[in-house]
PDB file of C-alpha atoms in Angstrom:
ATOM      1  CA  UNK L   1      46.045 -91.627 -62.580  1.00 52.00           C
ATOM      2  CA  UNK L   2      45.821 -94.926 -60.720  1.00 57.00           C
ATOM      3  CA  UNK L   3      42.743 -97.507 -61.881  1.00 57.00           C
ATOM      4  CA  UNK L   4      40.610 -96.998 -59.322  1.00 60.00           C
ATOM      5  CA  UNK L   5      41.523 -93.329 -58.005  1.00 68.00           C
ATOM      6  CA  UNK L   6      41.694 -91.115 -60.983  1.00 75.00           C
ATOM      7  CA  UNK L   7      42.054 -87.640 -60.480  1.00 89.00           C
ATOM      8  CA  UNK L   8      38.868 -85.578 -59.185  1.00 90.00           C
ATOM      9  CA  UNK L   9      37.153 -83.040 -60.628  1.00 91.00           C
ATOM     10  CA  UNK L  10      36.528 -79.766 -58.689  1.00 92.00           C
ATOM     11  CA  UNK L  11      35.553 -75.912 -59.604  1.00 93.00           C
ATOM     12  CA  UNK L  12      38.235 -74.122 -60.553  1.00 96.00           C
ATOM     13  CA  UNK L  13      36.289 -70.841 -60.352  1.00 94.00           C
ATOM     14  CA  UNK L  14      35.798 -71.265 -56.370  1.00 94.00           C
ATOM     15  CA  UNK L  15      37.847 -72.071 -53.354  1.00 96.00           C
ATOM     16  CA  UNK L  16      39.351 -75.263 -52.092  1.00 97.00           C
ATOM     17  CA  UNK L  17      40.141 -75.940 -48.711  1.00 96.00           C
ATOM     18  CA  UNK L  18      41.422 -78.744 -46.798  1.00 97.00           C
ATOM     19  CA  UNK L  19      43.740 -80.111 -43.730  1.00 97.00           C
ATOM     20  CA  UNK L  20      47.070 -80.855 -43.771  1.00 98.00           C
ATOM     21  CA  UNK L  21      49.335 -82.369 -41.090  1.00 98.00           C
ATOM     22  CA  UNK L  22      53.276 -82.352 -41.539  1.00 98.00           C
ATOM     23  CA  UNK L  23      55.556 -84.235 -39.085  1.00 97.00           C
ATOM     24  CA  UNK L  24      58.316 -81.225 -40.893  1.00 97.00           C
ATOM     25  CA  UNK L  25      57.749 -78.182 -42.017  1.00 97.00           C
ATOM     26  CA  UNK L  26      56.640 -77.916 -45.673  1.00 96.00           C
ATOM     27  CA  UNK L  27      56.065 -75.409 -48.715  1.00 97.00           C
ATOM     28  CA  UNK L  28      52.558 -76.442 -50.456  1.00 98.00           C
ATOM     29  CA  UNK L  29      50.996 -75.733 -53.874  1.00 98.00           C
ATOM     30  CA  UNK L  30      48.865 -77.054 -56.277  1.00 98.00           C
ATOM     31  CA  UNK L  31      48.977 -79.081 -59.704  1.00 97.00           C
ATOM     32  CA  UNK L  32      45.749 -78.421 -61.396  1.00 97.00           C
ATOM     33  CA  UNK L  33      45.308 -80.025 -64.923  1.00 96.00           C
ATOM     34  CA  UNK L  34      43.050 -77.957 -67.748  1.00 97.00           C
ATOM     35  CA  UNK L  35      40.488 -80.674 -68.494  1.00 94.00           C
ATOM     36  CA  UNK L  36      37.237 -79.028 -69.201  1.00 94.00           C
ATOM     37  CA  UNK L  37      35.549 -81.642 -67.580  1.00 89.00           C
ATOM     38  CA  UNK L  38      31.691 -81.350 -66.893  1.00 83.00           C
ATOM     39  CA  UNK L  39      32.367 -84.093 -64.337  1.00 81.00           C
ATOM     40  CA  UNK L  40      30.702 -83.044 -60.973  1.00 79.00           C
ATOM     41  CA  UNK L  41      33.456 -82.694 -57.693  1.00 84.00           C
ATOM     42  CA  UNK L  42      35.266 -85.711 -56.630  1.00 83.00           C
ATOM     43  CA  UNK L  43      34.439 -87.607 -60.313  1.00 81.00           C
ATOM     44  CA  UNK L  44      37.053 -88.449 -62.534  1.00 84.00           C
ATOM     45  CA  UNK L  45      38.283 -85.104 -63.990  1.00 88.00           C
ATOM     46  CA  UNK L  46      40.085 -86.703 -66.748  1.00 88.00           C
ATOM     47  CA  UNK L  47      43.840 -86.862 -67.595  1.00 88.00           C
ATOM     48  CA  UNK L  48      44.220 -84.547 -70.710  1.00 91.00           C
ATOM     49  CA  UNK L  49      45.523 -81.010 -70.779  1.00 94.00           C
ATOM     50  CA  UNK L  50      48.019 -78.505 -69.397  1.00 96.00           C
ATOM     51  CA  UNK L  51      49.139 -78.593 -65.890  1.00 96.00           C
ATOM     52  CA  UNK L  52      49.249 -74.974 -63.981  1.00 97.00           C
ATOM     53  CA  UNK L  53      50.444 -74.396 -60.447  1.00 98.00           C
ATOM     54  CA  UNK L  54      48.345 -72.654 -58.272  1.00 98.00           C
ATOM     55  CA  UNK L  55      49.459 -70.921 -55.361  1.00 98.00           C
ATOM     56  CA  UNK L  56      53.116 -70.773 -56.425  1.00 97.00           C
ATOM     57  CA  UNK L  57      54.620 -67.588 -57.453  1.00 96.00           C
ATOM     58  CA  UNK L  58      57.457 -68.801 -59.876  1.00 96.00           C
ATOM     59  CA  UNK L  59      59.065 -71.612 -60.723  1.00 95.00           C
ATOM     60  CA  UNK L  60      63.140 -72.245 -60.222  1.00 95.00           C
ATOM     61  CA  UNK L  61      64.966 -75.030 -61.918  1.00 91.00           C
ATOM     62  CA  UNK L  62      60.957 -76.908 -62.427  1.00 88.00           C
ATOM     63  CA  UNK L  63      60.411 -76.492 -58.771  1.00 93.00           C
ATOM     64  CA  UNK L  64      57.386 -74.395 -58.029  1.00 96.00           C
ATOM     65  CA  UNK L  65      57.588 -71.708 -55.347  1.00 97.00           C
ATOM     66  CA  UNK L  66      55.256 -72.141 -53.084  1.00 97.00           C
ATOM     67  CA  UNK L  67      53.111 -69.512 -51.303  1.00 96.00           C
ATOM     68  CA  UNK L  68      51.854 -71.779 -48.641  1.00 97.00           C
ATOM     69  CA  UNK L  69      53.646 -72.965 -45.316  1.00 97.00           C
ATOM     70  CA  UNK L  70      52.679 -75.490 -43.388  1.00 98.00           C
ATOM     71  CA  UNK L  71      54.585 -76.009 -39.774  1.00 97.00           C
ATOM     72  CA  UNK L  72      55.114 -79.004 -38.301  1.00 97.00           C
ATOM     73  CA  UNK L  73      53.271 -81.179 -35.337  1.00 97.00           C
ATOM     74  CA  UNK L  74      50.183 -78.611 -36.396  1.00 96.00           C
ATOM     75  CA  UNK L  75      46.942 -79.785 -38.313  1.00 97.00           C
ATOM     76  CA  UNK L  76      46.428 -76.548 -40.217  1.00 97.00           C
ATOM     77  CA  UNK L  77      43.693 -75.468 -42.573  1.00 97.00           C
ATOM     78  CA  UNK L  78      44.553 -74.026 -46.390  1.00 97.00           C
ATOM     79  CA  UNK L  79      42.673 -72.597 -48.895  1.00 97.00           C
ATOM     80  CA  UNK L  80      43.296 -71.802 -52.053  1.00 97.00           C
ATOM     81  CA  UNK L  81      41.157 -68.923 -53.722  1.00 96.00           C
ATOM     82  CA  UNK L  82      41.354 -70.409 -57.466  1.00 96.00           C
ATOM     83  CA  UNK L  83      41.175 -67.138 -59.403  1.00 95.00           C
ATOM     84  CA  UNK L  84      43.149 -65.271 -57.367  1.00 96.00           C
ATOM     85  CA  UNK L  85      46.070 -67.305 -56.358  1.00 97.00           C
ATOM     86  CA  UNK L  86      49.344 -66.605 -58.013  1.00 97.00           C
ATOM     87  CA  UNK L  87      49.875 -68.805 -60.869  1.00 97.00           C
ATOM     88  CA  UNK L  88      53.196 -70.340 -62.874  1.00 97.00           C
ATOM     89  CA  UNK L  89      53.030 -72.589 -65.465  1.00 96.00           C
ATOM     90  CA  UNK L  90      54.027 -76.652 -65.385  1.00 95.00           C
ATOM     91  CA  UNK L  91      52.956 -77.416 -68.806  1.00 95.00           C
ATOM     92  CA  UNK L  92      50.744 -74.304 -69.366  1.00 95.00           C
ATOM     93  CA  UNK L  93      50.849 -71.111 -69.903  1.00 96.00           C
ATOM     94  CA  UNK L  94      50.331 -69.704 -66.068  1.00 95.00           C
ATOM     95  CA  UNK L  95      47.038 -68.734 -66.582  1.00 96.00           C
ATOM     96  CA  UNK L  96      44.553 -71.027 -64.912  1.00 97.00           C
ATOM     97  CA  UNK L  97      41.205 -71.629 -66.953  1.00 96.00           C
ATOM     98  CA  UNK L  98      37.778 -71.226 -64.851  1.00 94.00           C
ATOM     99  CA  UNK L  99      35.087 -73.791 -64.599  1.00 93.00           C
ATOM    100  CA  UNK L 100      35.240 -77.444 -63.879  1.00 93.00           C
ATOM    101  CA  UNK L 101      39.245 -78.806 -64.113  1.00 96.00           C
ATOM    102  CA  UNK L 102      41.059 -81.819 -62.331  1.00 95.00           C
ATOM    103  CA  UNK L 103      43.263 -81.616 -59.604  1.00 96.00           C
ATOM    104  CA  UNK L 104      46.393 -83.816 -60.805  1.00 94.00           C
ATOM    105  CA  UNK L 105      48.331 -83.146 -57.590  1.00 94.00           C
ATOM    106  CA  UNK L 106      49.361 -81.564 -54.143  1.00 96.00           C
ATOM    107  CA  UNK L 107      53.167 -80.029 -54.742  1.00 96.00           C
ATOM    108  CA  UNK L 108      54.857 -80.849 -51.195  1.00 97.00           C
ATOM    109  CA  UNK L 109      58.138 -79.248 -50.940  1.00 96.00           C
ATOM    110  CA  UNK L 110      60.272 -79.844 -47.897  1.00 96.00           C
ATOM    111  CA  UNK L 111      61.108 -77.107 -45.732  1.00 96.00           C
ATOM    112  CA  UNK L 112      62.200 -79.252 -42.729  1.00 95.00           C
ATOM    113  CA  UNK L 113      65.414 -80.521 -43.703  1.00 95.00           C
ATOM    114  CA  UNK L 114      65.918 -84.115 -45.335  1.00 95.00           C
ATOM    115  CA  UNK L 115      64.785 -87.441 -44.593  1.00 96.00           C
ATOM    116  CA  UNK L 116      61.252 -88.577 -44.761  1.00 96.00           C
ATOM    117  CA  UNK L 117      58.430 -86.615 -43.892  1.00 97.00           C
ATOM    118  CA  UNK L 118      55.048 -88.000 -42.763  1.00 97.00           C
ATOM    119  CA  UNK L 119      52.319 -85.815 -44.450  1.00 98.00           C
ATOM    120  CA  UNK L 120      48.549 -86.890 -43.627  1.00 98.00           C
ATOM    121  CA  UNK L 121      45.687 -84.570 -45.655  1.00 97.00           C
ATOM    122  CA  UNK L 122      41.868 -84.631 -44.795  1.00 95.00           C
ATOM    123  CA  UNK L 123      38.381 -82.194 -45.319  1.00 93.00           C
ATOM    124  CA  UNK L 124      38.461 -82.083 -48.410  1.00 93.00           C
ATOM    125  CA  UNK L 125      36.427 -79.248 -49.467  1.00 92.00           C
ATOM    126  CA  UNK L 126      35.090 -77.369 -52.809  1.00 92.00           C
ATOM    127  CA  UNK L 127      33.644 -74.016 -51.482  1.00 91.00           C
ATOM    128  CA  UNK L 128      31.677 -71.345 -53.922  1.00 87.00           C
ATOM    129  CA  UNK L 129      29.907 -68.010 -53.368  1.00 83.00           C
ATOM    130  CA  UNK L 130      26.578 -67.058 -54.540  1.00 79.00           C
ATOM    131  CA  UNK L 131      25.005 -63.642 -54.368  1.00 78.00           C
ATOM    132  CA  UNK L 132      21.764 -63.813 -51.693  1.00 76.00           C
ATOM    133  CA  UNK L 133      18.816 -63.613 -52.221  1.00 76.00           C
ATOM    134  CA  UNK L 134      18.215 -65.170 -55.482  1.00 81.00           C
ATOM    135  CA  UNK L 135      18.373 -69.109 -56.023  1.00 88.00           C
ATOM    136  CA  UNK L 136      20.664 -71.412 -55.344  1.00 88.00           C
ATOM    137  CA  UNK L 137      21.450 -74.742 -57.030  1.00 86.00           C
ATOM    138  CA  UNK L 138      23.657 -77.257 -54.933  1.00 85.00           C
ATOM    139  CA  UNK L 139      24.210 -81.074 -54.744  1.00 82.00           C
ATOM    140  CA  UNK L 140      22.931 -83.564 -52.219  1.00 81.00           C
ATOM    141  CA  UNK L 141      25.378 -83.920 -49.237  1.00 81.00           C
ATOM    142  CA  UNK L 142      27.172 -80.240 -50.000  1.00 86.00           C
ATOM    143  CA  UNK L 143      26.426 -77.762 -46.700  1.00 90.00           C
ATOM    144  CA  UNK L 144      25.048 -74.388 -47.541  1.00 92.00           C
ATOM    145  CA  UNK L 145      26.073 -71.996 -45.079  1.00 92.00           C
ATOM    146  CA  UNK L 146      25.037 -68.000 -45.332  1.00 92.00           C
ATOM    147  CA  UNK L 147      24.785 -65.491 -42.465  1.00 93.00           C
ATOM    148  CA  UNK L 148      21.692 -63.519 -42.090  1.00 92.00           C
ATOM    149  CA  UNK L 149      22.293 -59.649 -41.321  1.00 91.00           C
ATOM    150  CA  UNK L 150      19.774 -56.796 -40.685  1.00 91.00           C
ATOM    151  CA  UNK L 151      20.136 -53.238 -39.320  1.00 89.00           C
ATOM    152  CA  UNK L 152      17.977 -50.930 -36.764  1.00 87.00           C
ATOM    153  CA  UNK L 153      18.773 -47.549 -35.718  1.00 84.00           C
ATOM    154  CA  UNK L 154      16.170 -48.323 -32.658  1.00 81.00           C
ATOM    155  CA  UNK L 155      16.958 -52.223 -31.555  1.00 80.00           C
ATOM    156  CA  UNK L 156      15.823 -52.224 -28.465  1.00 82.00           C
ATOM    157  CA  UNK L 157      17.714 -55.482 -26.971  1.00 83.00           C
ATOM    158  CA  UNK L 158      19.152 -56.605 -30.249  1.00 88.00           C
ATOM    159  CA  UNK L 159      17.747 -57.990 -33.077  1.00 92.00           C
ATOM    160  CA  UNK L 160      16.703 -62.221 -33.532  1.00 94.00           C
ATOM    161  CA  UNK L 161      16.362 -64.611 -36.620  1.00 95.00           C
ATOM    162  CA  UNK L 162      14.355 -66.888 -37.113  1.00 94.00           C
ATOM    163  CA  UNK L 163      13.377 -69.490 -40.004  1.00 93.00           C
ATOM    164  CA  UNK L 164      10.461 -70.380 -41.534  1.00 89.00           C
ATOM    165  CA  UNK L 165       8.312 -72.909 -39.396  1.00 88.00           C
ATOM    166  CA  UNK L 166       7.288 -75.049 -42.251  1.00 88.00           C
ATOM    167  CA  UNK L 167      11.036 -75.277 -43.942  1.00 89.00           C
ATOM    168  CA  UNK L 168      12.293 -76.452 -40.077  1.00 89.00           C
ATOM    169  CA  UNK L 169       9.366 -78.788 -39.558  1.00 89.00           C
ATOM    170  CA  UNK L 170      10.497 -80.855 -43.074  1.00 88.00           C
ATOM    171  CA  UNK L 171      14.137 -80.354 -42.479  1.00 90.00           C
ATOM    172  CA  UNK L 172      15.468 -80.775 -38.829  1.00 89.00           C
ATOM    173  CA  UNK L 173      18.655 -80.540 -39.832  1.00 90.00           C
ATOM    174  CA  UNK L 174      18.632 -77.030 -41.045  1.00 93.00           C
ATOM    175  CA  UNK L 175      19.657 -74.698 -37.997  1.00 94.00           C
ATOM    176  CA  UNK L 176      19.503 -71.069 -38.042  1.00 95.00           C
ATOM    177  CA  UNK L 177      21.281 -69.536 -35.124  1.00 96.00           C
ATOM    178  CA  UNK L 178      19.226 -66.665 -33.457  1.00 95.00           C
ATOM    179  CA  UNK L 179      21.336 -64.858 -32.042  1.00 94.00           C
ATOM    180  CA  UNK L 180      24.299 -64.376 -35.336  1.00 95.00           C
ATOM    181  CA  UNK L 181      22.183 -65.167 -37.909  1.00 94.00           C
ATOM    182  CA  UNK L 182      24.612 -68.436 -38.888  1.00 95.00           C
ATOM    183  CA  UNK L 183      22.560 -70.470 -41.205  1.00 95.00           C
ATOM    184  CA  UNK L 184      23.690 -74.245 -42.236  1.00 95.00           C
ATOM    185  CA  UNK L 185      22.154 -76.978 -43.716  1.00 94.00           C
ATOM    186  CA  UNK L 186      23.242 -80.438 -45.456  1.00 91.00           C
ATOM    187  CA  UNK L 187      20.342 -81.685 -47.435  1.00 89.00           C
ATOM    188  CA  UNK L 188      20.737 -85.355 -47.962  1.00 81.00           C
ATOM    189  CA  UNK L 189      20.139 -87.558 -51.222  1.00 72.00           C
ATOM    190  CA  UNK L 190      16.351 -87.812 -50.436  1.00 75.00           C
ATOM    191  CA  UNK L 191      16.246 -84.147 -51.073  1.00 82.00           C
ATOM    192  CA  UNK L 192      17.278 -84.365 -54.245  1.00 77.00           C
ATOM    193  CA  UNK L 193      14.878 -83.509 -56.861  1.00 79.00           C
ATOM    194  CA  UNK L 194      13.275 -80.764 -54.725  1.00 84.00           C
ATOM    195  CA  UNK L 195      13.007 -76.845 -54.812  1.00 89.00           C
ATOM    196  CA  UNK L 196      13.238 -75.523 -51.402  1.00 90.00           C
ATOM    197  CA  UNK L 197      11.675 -72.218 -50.174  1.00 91.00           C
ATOM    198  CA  UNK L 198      13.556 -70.934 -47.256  1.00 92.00           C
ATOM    199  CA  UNK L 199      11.992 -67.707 -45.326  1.00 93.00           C
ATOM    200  CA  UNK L 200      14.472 -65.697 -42.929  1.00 94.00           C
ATOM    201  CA  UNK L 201      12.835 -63.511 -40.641  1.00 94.00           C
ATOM    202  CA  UNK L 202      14.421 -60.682 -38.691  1.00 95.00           C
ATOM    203  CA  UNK L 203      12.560 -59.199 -35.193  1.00 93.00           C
ATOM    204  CA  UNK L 204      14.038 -56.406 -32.683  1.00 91.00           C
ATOM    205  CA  UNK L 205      13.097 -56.856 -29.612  1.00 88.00           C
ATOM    206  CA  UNK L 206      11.777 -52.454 -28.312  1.00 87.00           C
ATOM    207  CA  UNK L 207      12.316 -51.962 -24.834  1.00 84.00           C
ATOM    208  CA  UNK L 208       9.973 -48.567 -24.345  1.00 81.00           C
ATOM    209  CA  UNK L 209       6.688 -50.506 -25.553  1.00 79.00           C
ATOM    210  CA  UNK L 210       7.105 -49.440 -29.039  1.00 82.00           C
ATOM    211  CA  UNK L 211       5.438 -52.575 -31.159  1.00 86.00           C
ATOM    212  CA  UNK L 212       7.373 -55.275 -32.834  1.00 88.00           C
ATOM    213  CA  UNK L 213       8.860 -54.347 -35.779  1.00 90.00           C
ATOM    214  CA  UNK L 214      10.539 -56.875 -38.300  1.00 90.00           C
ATOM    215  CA  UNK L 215      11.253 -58.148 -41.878  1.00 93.00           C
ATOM    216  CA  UNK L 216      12.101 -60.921 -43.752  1.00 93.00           C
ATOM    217  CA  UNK L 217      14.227 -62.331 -46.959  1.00 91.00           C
ATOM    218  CA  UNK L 218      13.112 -65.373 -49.478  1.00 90.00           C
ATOM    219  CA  UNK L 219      15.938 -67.852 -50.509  1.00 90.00           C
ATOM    220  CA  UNK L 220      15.015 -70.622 -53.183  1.00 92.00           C
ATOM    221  CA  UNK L 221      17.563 -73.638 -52.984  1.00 92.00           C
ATOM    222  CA  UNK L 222      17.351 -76.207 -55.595  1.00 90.00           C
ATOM    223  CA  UNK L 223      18.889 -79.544 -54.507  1.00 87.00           C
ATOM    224  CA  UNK L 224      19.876 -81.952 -57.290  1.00 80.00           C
ATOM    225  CA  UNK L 225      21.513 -85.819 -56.742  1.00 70.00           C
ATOM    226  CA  UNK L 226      25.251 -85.709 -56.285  1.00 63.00           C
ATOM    227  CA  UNK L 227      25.635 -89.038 -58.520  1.00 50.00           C
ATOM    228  CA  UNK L 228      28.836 -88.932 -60.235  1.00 44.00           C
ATOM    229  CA  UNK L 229      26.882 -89.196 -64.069  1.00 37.00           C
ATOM    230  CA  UNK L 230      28.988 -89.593 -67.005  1.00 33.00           C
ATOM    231  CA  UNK L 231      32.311 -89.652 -65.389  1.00 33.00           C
ATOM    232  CA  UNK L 232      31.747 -91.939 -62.443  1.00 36.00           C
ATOM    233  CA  UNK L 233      33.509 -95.235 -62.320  1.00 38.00           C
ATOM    234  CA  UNK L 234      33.095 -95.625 -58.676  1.00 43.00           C
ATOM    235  CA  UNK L 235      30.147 -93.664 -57.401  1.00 57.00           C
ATOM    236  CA  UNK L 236      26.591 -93.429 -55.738  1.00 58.00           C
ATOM    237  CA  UNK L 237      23.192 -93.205 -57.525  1.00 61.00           C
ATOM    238  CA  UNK L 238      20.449 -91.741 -55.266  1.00 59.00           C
ATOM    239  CA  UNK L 239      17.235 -94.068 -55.179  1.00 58.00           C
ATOM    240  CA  UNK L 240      15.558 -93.241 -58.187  1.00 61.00           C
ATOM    241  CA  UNK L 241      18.020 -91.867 -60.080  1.00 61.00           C
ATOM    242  CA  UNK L 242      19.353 -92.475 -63.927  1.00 66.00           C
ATOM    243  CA  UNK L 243      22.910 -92.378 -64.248  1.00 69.00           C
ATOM    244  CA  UNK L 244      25.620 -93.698 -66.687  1.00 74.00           C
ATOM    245  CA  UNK L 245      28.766 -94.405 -65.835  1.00 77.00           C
ATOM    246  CA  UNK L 246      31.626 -94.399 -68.206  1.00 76.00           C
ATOM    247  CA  UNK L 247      35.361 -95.950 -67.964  1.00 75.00           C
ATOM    248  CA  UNK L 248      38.600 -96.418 -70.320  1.00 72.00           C
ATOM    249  CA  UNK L 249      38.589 -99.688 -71.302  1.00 75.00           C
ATOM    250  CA  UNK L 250      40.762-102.339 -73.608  1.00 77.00           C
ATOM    251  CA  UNK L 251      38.985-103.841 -76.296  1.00 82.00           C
ATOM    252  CA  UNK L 252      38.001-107.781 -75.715  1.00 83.00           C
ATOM    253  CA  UNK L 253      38.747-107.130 -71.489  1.00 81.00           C
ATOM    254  CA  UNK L 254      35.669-108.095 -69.560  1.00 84.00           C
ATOM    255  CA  UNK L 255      34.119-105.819 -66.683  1.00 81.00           C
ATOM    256  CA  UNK L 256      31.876-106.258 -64.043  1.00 81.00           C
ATOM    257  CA  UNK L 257      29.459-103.448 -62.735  1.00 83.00           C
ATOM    258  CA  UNK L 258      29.346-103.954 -59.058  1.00 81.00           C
ATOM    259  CA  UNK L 259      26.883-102.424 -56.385  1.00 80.00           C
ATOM    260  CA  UNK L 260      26.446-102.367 -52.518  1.00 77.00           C
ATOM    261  CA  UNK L 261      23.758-100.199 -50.679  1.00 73.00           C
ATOM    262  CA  UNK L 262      26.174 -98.439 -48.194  1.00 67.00           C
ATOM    263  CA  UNK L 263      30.011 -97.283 -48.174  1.00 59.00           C
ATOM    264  CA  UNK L 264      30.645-100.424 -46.189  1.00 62.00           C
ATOM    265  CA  UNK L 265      28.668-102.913 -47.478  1.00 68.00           C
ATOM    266  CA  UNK L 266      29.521-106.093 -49.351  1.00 75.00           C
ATOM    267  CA  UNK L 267      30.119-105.405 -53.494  1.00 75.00           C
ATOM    268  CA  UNK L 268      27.976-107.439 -55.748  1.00 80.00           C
ATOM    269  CA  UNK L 269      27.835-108.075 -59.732  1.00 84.00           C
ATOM    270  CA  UNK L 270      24.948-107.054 -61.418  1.00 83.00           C
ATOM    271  CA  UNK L 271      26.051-107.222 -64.659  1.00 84.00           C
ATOM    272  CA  UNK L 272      29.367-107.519 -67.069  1.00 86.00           C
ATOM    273  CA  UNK L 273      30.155-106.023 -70.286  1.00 86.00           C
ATOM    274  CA  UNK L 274      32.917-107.170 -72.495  1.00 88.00           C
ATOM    275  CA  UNK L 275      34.781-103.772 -74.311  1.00 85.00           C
ATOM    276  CA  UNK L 276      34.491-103.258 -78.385  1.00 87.00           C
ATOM    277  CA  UNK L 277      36.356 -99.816 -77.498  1.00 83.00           C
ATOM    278  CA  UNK L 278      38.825 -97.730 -75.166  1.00 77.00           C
ATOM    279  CA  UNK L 279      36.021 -96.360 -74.182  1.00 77.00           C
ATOM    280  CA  UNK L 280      32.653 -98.077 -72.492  1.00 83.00           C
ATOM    281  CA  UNK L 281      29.648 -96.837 -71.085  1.00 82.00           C
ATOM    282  CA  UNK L 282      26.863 -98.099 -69.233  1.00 82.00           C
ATOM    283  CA  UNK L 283      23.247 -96.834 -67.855  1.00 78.00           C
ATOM    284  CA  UNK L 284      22.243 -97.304 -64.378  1.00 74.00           C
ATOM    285  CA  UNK L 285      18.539 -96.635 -62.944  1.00 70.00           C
ATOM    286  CA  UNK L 286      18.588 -97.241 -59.422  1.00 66.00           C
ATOM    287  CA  UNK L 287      15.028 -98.054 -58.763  1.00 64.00           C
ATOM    288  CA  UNK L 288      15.645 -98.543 -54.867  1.00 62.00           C
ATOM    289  CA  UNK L 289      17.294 -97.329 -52.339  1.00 64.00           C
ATOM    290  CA  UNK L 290      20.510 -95.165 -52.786  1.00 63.00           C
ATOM    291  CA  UNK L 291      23.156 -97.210 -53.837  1.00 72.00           C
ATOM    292  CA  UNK L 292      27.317 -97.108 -54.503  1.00 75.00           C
ATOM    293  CA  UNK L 293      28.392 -98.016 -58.303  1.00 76.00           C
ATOM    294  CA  UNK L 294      31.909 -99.271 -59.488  1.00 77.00           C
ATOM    295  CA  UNK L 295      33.873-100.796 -62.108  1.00 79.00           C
ATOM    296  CA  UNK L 296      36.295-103.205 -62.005  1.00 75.00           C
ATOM    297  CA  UNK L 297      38.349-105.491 -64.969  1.00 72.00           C
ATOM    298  CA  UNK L 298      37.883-109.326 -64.772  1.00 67.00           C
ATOM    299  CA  UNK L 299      41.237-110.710 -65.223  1.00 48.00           C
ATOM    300  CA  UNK L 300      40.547-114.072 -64.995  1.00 36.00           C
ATOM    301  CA  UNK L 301      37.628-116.851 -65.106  1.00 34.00           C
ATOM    302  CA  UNK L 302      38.239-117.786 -61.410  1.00 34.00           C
ATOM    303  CA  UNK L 303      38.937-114.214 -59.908  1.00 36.00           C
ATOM    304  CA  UNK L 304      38.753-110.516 -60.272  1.00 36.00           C
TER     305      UNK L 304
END
């Protein structure tokens, strides 16, 4: 709940995964807080609602029991299957509500012995599952990953993949290995907008002559702009893209909208608004290049 790093919205219907190192051991669950949201992942998921723990399987004297066990001196990988973890309640009920929610914090209970611990976290990830073939809808700068399978009672020397020539000429980045079938591909903000056709194909390879024999599957990927929209107080607009950004506010406080073209660049005004409300909103076209949004309160004439 700090001004500038308010908690992020994620799907609590899917899986979330990232690294934690631990310098002692430690027990780990999750503080997820009910919001509702329809703030994409990583926006501000908002502050009000119930508070369940995830991936704790009671609670003793308010201190949740923790499923997870991280040892020390180890970078090690969780994930957290949302709808499946065991649940207790913080301020809830125990019963974790699907769909977009915030995650209000990381429970870290210490199962090294006292003194301080030095905990660093990292990969943050939000991963879902969608039935293939069909159509998928994902954001700019998310990775789709799927493995291609297909069977043969007569192989020959195995079976190859392959993907469609004009889908790897316009995207270079999407890679298809041959051998597995491991597909993965990032599309970046210039892909947003755009409805992809992707074409696997599947070949055996006879050995006695026989001819070729193979098959293929149709994928349709819709990639839209991974702009923070309503929620965002400090976020990126792809070039070309409408988006508003909304913040609490106190009434008669002045605020500047600030912009810079990359995540290191230098922050510039491009306008101010003064609040009327506790709550302010602005629209942003970003007729350009992509470009990083934020908000910040002017607390003085001279600085900010």
């Amino acid at each position: 709940n700090t001004t500038y790093l308010p908690n992020p919205a994620f799907n609590a219907s899917a899986r979330l995964k990232f690294d934690i190192y631990t310098d002692k051991a430690l027990k780990v669950c999750l503080g997820i807080r009910e919001t509702g949201t329809t703030a994409e992942n990583g926006a501000n998921g908002g502050t009000t609602g119930t508070i369940e723990f995830v991936g704790a399987s009671s609670v003793v004297s308010g201190c949740p029991q923790a499923t997870r066990t991280v040892n020390a001196n180890t970078w090690t990988t969780l994930e957290f299957d949302m709808p499946n973890e065991p649940k207790a309640s913080f301020t809830g009920n125990g019963i974790l509500n699907p769909g977009q929610q915030a995650l209000e914090h990381i429970a870290l209970i210490g199962a090294g012995g006292t003194g301080a611990y030095t905990v660093h976290m990292d990969n943050f990830q939000v991963v879902t599952t969608t039935a293939l073939p069909g159509t998928v809808t994902m954001k700019a700068n998310s990775t789709l990953t799927y493995t291609a399978s297909a069977t043969d009672p007569d192989p020959g020397a195995g079976i190859s993949y392959g993907l469609d020539a004009d889908f790897s000429e316009a995207h270079p980045t999407a890679v298809l290995d041959p051998v597995t079938g491991a597909f993965a591909w990032t599309p970046g903000a210039g892909d947003a907008g755009i409805t992809n056709s992707i074409t696997v194909t599947a070949q055996d390879s006879p050995t006695n002559g026989a001819l070729v024999k193979n098959d293929s599957k149709a994928l349709t990927v819709v990639v839209t702009s991974d702009a923070l929209g309503t929620q965002g107080t400090d976020g990126f607009v792809a070039g070309g893209d409408v988006s508003t950004l909304a913040w609490d506010s106190k009434p008669g406080v002045t605020y500047s909208i600030q912009t810079r073209s990359s995540s290191t660049g230098e922050w510039k005004t491009v306008q101010t608004e003064t609040a009327t409300d506790t709550s302010t909103s602005v629209e942003v076209t970003n007729d350009g290049t992509d470009t990083y949004f934020r908000i910040i309160e002017v607390t003085s004439s001279s600085g900010e």
